[in-house]
Short mmCIF file of C-alpha atoms and ligand atoms in Angstrom, two decimals:
data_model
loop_
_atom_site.label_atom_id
_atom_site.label_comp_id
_atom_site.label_asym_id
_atom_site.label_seq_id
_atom_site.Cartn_x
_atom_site.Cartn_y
_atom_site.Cartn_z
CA UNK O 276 -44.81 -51.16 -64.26
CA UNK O 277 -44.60 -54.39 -66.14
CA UNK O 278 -43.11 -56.15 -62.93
CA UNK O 279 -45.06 -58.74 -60.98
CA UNK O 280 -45.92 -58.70 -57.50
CA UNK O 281 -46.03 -61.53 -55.36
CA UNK O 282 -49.78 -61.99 -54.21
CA UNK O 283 -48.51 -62.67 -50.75
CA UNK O 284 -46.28 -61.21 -48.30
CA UNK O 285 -44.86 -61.71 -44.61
CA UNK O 286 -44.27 -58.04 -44.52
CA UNK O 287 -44.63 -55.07 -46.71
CA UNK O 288 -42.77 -51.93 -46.19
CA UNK O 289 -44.22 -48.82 -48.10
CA UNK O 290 -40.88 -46.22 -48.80
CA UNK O 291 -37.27 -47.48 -49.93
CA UNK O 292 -35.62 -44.86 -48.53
CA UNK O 293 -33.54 -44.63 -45.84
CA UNK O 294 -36.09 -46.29 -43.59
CA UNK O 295 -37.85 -48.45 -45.63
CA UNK O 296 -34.32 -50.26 -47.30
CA UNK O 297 -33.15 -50.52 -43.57
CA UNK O 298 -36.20 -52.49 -42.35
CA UNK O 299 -35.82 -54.37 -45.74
CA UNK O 300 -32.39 -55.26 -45.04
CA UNK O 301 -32.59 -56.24 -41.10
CA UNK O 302 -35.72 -58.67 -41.44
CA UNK O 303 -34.50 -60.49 -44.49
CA UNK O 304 -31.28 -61.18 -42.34
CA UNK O 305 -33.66 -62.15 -39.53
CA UNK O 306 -35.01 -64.53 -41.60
CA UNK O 307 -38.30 -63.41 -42.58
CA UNK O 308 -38.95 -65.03 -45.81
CA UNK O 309 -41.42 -62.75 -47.71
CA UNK O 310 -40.03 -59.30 -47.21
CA UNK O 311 -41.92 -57.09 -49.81
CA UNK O 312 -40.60 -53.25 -50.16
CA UNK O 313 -42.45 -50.97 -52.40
CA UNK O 314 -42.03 -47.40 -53.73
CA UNK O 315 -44.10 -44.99 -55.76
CA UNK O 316 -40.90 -43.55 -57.25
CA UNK O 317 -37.62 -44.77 -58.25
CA UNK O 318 -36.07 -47.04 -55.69
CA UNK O 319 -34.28 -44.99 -53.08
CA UNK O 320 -34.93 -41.49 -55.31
CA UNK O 321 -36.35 -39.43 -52.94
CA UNK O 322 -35.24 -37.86 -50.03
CA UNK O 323 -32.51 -39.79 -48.48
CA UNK O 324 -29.86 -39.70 -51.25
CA UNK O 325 -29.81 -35.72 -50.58
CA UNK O 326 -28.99 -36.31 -47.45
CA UNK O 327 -25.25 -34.64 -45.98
CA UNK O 328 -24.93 -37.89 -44.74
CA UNK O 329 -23.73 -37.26 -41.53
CA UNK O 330 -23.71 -39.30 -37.95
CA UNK O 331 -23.50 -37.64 -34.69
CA UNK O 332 -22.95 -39.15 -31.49
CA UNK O 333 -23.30 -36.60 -29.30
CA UNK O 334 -27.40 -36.34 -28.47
CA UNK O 335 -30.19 -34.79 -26.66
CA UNK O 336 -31.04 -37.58 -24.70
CA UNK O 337 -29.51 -40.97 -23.36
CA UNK O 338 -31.89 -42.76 -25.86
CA UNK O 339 -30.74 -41.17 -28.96
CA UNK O 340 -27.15 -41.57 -27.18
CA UNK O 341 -27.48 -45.26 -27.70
CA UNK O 342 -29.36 -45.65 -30.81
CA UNK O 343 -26.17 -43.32 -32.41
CA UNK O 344 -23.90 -45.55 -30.72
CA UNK O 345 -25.90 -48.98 -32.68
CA UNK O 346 -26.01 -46.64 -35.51
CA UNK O 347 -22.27 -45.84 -36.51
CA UNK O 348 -21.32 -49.33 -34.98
CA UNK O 349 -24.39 -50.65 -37.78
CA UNK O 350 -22.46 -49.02 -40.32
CA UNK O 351 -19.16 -49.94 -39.58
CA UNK O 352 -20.03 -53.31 -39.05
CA UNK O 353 -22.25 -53.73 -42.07
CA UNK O 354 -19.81 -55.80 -43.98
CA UNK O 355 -19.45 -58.23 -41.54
CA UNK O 356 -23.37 -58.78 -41.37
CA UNK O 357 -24.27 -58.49 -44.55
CA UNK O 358 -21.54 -58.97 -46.63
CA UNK O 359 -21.89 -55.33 -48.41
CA UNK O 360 -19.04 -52.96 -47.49
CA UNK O 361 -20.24 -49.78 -46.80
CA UNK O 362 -17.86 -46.64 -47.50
CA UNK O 363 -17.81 -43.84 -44.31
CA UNK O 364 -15.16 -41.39 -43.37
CA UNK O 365 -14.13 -41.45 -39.68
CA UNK O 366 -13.92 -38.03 -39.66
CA UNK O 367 -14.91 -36.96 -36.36
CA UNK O 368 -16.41 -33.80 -35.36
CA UNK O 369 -16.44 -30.25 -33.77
CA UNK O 370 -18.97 -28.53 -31.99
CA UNK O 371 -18.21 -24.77 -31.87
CA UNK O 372 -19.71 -21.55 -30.02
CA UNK O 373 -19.42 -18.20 -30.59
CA UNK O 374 -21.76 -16.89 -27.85
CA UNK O 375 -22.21 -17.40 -24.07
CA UNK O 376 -25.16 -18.93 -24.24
CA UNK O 377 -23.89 -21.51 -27.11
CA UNK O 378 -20.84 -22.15 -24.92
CA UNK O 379 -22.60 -23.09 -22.29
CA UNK O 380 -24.97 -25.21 -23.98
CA UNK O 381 -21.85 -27.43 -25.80
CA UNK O 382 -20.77 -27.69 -22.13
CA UNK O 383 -23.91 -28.87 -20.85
CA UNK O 384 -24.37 -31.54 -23.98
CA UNK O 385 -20.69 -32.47 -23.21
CA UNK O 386 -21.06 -33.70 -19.81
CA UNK O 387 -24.40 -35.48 -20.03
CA UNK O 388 -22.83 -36.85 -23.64
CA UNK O 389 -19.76 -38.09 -21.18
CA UNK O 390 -21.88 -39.36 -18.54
CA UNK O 391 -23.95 -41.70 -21.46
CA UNK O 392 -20.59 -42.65 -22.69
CA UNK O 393 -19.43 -40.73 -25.29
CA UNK O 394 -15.53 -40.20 -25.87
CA UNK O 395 -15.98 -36.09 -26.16
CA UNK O 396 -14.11 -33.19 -24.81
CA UNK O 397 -13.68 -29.33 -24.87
CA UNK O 398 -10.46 -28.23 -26.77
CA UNK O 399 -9.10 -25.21 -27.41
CA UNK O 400 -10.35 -23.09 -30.43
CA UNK O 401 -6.59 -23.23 -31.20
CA UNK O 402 -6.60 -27.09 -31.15
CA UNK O 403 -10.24 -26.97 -33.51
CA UNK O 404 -8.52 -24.34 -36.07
CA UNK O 405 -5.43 -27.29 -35.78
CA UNK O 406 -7.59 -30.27 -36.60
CA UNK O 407 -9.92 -28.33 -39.51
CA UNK O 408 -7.82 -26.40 -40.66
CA UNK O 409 -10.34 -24.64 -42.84
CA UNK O 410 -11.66 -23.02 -39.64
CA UNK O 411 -10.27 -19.25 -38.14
CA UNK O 412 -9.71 -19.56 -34.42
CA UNK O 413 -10.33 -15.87 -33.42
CA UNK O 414 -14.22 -15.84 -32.74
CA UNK O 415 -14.75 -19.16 -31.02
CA UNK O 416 -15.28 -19.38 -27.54
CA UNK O 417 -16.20 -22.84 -26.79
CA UNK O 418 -15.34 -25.82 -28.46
CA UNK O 419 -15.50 -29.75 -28.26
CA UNK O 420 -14.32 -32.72 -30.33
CA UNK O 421 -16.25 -35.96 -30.96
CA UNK O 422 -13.76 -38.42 -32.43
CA UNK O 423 -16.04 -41.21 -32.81
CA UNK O 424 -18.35 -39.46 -35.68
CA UNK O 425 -18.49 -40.18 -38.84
CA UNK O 426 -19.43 -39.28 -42.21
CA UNK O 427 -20.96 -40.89 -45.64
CA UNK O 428 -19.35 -38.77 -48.61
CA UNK O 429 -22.43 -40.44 -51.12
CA UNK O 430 -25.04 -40.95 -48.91
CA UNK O 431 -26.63 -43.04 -52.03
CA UNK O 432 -24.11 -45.42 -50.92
CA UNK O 433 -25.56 -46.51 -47.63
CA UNK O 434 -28.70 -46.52 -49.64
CA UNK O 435 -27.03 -49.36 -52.03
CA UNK O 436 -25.48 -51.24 -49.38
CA UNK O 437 -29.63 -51.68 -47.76
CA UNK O 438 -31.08 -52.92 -51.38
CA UNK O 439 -28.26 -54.69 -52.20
CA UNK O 440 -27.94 -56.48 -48.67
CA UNK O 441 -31.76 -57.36 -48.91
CA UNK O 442 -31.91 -58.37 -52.21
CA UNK O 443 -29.65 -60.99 -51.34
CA UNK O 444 -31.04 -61.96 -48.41
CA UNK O 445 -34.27 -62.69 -50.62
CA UNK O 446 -36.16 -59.80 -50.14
CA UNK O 447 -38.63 -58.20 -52.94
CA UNK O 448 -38.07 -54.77 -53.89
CA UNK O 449 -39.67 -52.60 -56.19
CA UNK O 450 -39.87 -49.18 -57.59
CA UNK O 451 -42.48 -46.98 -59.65
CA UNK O 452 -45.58 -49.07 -57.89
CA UNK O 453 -47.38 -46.87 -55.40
CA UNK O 454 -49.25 -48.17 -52.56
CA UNK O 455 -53.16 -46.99 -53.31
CA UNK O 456 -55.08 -48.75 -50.52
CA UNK O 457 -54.54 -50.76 -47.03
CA UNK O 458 -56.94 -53.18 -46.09
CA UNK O 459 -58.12 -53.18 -42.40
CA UNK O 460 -60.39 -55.69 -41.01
CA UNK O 461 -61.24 -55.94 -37.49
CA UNK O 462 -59.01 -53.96 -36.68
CA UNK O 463 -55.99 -55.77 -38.01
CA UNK O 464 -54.09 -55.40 -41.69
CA UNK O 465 -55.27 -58.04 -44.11
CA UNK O 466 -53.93 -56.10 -47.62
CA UNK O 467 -51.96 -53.26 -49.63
CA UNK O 468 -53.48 -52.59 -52.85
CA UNK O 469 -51.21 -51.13 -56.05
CA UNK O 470 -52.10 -50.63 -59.58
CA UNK O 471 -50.72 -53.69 -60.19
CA UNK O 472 -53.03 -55.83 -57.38
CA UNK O 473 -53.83 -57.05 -53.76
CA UNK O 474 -50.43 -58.29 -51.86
CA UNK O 475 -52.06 -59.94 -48.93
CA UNK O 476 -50.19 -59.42 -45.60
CA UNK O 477 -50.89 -58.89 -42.32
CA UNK O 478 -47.83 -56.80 -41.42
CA UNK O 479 -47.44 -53.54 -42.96
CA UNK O 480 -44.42 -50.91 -42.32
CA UNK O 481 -45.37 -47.56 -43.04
CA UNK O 482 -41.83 -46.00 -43.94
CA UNK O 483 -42.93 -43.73 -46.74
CA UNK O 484 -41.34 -40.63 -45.69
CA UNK O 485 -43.00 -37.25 -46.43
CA UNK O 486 -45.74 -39.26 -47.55
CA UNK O 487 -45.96 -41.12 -43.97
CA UNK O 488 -49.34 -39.45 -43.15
CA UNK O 489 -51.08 -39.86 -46.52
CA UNK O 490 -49.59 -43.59 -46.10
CA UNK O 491 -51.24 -44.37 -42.70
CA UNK O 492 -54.04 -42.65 -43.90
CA UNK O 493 -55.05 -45.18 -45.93
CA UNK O 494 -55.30 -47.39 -42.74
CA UNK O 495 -57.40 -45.11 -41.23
CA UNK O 496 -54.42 -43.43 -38.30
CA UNK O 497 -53.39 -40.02 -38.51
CA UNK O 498 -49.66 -39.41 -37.72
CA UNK O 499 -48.41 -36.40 -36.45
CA UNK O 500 -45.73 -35.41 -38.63
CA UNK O 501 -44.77 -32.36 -40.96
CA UNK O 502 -43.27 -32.16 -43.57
CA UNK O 503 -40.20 -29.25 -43.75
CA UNK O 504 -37.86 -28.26 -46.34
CA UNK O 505 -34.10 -28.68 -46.03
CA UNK O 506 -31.20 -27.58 -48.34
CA UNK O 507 -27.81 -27.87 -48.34
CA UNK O 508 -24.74 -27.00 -50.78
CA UNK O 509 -21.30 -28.55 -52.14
CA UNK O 510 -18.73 -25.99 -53.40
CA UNK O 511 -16.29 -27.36 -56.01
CA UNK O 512 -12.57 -28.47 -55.00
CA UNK O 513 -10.86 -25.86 -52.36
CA UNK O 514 -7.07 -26.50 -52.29
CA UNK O 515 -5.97 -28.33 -49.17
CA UNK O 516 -9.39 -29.29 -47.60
CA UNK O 517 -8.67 -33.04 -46.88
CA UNK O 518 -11.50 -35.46 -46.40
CA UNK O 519 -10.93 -36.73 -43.12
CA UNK O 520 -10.69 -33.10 -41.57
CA UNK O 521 -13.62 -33.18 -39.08
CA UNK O 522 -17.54 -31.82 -39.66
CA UNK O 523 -18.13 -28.66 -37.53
CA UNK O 524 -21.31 -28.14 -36.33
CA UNK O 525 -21.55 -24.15 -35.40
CA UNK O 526 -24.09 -23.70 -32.92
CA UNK O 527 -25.17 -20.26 -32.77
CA UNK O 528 -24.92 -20.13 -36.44
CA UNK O 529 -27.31 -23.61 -36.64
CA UNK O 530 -24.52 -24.53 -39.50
CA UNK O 531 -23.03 -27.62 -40.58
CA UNK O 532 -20.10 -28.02 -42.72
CA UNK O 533 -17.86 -30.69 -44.13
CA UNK O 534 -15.24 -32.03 -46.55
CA UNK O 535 -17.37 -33.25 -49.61
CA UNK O 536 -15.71 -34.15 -53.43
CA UNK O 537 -12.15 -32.09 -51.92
CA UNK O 538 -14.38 -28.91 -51.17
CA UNK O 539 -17.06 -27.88 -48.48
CA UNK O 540 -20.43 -29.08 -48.11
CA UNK O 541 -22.64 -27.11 -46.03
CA UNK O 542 -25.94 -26.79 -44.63
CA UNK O 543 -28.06 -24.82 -42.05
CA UNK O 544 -31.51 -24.73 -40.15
CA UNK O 545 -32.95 -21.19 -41.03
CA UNK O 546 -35.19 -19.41 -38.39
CA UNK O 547 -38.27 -19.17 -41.19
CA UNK O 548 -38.68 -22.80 -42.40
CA UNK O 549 -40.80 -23.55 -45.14
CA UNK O 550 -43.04 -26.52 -44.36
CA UNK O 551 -44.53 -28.49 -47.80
CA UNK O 552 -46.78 -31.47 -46.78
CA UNK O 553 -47.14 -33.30 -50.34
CA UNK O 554 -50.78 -33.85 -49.62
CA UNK O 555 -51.21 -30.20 -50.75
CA UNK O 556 -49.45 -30.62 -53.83
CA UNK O 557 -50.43 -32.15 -57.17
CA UNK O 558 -50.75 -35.83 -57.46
CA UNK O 559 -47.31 -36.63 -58.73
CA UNK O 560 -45.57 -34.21 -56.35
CA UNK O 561 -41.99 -35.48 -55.91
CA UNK O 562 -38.93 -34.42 -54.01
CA UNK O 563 -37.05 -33.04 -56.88
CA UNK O 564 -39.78 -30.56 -57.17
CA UNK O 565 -39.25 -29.37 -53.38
CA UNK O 566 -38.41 -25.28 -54.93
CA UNK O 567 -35.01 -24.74 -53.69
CA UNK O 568 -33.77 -21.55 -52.63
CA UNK O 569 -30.12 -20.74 -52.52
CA UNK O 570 -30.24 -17.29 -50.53
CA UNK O 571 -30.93 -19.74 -46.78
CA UNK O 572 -28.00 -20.90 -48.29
CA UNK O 573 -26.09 -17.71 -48.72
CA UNK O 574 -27.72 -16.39 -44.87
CA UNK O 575 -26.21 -19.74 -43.29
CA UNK O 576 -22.27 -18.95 -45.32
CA UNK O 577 -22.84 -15.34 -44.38
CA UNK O 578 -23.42 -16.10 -40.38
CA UNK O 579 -20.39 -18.21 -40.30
CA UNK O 580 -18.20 -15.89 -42.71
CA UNK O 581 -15.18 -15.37 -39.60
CA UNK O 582 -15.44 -19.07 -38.77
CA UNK O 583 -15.16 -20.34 -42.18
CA UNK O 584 -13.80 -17.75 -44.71
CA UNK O 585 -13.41 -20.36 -47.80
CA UNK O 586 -17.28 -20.79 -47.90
CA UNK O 587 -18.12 -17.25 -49.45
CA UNK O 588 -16.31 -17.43 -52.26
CA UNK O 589 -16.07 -20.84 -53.17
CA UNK O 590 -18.16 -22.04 -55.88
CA UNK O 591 -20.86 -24.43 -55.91
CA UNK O 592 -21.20 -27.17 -57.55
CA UNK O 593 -24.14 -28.91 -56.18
CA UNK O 594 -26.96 -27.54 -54.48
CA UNK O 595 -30.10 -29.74 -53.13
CA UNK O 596 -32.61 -30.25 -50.95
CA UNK O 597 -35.72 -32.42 -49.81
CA UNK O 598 -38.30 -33.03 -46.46
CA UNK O 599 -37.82 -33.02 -42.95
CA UNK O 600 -40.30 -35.31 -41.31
CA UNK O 601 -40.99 -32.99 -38.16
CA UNK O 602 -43.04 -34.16 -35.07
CA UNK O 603 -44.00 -32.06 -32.57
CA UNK O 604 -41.59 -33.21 -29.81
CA UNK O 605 -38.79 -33.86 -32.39
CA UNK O 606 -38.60 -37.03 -31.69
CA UNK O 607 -38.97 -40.47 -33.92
CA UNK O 608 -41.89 -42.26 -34.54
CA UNK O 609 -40.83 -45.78 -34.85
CA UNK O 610 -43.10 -48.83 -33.73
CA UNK O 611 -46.73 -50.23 -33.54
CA UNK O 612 -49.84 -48.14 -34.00
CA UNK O 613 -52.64 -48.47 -31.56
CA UNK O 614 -55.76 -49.56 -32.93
CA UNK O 615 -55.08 -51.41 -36.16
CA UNK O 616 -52.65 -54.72 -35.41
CA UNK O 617 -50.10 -55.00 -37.56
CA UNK O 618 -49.26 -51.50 -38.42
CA UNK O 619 -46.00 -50.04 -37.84
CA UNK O 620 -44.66 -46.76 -38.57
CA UNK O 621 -40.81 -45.89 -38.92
CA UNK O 622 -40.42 -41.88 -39.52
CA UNK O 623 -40.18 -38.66 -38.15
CA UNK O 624 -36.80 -38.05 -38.55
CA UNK O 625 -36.46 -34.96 -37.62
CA UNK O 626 -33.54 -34.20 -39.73
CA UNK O 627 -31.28 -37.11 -38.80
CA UNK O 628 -33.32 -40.59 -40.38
CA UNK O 629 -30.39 -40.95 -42.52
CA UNK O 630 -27.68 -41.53 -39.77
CA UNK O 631 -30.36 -43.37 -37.16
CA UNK O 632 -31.67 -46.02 -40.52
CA UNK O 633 -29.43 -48.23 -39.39
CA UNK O 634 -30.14 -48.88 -35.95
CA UNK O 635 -33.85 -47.60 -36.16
CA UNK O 636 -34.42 -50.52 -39.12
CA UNK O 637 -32.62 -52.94 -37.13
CA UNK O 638 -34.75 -52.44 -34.01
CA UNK O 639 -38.13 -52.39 -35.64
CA UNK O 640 -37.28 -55.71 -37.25
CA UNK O 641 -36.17 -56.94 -34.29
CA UNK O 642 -38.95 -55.76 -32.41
CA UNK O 643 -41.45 -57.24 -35.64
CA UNK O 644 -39.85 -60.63 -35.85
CA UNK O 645 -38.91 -61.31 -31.85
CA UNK O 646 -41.77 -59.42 -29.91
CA UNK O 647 -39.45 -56.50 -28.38
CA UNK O 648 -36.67 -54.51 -29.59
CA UNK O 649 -33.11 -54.81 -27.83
CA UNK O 650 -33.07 -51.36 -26.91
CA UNK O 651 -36.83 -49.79 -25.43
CA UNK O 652 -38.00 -47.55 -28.21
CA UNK O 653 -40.79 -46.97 -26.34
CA UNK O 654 -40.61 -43.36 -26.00
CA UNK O 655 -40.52 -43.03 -29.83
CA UNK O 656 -44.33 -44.66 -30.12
CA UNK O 657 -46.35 -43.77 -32.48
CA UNK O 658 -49.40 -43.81 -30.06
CA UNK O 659 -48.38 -40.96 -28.81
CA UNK O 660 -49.75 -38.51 -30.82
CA UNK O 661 -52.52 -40.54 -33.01
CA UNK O 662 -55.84 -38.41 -32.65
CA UNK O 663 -54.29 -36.11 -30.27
CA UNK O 664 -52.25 -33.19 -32.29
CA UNK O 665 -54.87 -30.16 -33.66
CA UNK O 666 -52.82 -29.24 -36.93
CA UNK O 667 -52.11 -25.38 -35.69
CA UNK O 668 -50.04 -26.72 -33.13
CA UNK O 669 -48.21 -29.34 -35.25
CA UNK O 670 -46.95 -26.70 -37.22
CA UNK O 671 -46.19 -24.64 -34.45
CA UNK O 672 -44.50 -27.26 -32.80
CA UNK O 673 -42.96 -28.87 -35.77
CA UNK O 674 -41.39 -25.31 -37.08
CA UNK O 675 -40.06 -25.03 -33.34
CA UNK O 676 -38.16 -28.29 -33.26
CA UNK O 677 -36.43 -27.29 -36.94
CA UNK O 678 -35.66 -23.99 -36.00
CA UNK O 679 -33.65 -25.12 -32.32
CA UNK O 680 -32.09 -28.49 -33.99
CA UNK O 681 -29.14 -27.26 -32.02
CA UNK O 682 -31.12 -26.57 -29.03
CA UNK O 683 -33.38 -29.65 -28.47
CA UNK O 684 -35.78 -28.18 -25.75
CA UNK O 685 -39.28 -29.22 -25.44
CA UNK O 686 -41.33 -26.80 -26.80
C1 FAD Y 47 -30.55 -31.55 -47.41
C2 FAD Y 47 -30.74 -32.62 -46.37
C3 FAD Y 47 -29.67 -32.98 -45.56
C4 FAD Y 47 -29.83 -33.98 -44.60
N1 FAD Y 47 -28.75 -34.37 -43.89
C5 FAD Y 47 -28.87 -35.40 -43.01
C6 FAD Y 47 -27.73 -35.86 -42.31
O1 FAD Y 47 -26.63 -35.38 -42.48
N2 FAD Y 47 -27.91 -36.87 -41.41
C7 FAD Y 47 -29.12 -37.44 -41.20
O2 FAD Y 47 -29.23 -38.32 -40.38
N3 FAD Y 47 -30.21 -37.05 -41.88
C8 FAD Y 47 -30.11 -36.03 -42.77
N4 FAD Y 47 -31.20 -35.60 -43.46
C9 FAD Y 47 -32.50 -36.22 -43.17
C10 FAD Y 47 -32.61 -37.54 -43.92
O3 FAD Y 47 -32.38 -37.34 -45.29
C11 FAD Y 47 -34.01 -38.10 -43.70
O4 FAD Y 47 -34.27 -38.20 -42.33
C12 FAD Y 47 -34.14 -39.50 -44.31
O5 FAD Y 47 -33.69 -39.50 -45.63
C13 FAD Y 47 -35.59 -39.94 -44.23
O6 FAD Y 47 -35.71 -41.17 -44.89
P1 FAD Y 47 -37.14 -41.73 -45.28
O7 FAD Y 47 -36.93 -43.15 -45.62
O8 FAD Y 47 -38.12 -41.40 -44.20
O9 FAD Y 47 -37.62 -40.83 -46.53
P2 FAD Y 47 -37.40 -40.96 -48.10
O10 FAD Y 47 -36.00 -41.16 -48.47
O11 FAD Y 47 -38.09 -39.79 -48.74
O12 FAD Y 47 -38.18 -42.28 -48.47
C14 FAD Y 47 -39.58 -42.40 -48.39
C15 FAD Y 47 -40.04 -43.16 -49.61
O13 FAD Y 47 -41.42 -43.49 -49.48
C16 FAD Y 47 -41.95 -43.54 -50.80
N5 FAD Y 47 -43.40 -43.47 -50.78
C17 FAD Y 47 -44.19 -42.45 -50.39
N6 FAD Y 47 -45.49 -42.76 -50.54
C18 FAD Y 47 -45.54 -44.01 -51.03
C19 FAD Y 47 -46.60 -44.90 -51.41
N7 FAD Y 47 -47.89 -44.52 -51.30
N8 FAD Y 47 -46.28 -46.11 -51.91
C20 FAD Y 47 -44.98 -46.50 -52.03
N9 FAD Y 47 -43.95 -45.70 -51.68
C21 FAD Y 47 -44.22 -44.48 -51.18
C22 FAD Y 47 -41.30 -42.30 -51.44
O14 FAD Y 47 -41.37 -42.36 -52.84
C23 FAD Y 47 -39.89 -42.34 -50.89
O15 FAD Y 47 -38.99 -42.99 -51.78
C24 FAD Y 47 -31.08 -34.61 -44.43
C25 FAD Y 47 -32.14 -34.24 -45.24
C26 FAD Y 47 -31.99 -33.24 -46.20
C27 FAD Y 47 -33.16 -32.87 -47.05
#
């Protein structure tokens, strides 16, 4: 920590992962001057680089619809904006059912996905076996194909293209310098203090992940998020899996594959999840320290063993994990926080911050620098929870939304 901080700042965002880098990036282009960005850790060492790194486009709700839409289109056009290529894999996608209920679901999600204007449409399981080949036909009942998705093979690489992009756009970022204190007067930000001093400021982005709550916190707000574990695995090379063959998302299974380093990566949403909120671990509590435990692993290979033979027996070569910032409707929470001016949250991801960073970022700076956001993220607020949420049912809730991430009811 022998790095300087400026003493001033037009904004200071507390996290430089995927949230916090994509803020960074979009207000520096915006042309806010004193961008500050901050982490405790290592730049960008937390959660988002263990990310699968994958974009969907096919969502619960018309909102989500749109901001995946400005997402992969973010990405895609990223050079262009910022100058900063960033690798993806236009992969596309399958969504596959084994079960009545799941068929009818993906039928359901298809139409409304169609009506919000998403190319999708149900194939044959002939057709799906045809364009992954690594999938057996004989057990699927209902399936659908998303051309449009996409995939980041490294998702460290998106997480490169942010710093990098705001770095040159003249934005401060800096890692291993935790944020210890936030300075409220009159109900408005006036500071973030460090170990290494005051930055004054009167605009503050909380973006600091599994940390969010501890973060706002220190502002006095309570956020309604929790913390939840999530692994996933990457076998070594299987002959003949190409990269561009498409993710498959198998519903009744709550398992998602795809190509990764010329083998399989795959992941799944168990029906026991183990939240860890680091404010009950030690002080340094990091995400490499999130215990990791292969057999969910072995369940989620195991449920989709007819589907995808090549997963059983392959061997792994990577296998990781980090948080899940749950909320209790599964929703974001992305904008303003009643009650102390200047304070913005950007979290709750809900499993998918990585793929919505880009357009989430690019709203909220939008929204910071120009009064209003181009697309109404009002139903993401953070006001609606603050104060309200008794922690039984956050957990309740928050273990609800993980466990149907293929089902998004409310609970
Ligand atoms: C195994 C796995 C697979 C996933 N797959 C996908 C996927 O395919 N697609 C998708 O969209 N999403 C996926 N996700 C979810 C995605 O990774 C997260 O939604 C996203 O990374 C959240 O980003 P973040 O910026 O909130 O958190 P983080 O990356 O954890 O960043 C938060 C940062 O805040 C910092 N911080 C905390 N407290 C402080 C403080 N006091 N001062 C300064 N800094 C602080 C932390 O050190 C950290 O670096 C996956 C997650 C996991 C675990």
């Amino acid at each position: 920590m022998n790095q300087e901080l400026p003493h001033d700042a037009d904004v200071v965002v507390i996290g430089t992962g995927a949230f916090g880098l994509s803020v960074t990036a979009h207000l520096a282009r915006l042309g806010v001057r004193r961008v500050v960005a901050l982490d405790r850790f290592k730049i960008a060492s937390q959660t988002s680089p263990r990310a699968a790194g994958l974009f969907k486009l096919v969502q619960a709700d018309e909102l989500r619809t749109r901001l995946a839409r400005l997402a992969v289109d973010t990405v895609r056009n990223f050079d262009v904006e910022f100058g900063v290529p960033v690798p993806f894999v236009h992969s596309g996608s399958l969504m596959l059912a084994r079960t009545d209920r799941h068929s009818r679901l993906i039928e359901e999600e298809v139409g409304a996905a169609q009506r919000w204007g998403v190319e999708v449409e149900l194939i044959s399981a002939q057709e799906a076996s045809r364009l992954a080949p690594y999938l057996e036909p004989e057990e699927i009942r209902q399936a659908a194909y998303v051309p449009g998705d996409i995939y980041i093979e490294e998702p460290a690489s998106l997480l490169e293209a942010y710093y990098t992009a705001a770095v040159r756009l003249g934005a401060t970022v800096v890692g291993d310098v935790p944020v210890i204190g936030i300075q409220v007067q009159n109900g408005a930000i006036r500071a973030v203090e460090t170990p290494l001093g005051q930055i004054r400021t009167e605009t503050v982005v909380d973006a600091a992940g599994a940390w969010v709550r501890q973060v706002s916190q220190l502002a006095g707000v309570d956020i309604a998020v929790l913390p939840m574990r999530h692994q996933l695995a990457i076998t070594h090379p299987i002959p003949g899996i190409e990269a561009t063959y498409p993710i498959t998302r198998v519903f009744d299974a709550a398992v998602y594959v795809r190509p990764c380093r010329n083998g399989l990566m795959w992941g799944g949403f168990e029906s026991d999840p183990l939240p860890l909120d680091p404010a009950n671990r030690e002080h340094d509590f990091c995400i490499e320290l999130v215990p990791l435990e292969f057999r969910v692993l072995e369940r989620c290979a195991e449920l989709v063993r007819r589907v995808i033979p090549s997963l059983l027996d392959a061997a792994v070569q990577e296998h990781r994990g980090g948080l899940f910032t749950m909320t209790p409707d599964g929703r974001f929470i992305a904008g303003p926080v009643p009650k102390v001016r200047g304070l913005w949250v950007l979290s709750g991801c809900n499993g998918s911050g990585f793929s919505f960073s880009p357009a989430l970022g690019r709203l909220l700076a939008e929204w910071i620098v120009g009064g209003a956001p181009s697309i109404d993220l009002g139903p993401l607020a953070p006001g609606r929870f603050v104060g309200a949420i008794d922690p039984g049912v956050l957990v309740e809730r928050a273990i609800f939304q993980y466990t149907h991430y293929y089902e998004p009811l409310e609970s």
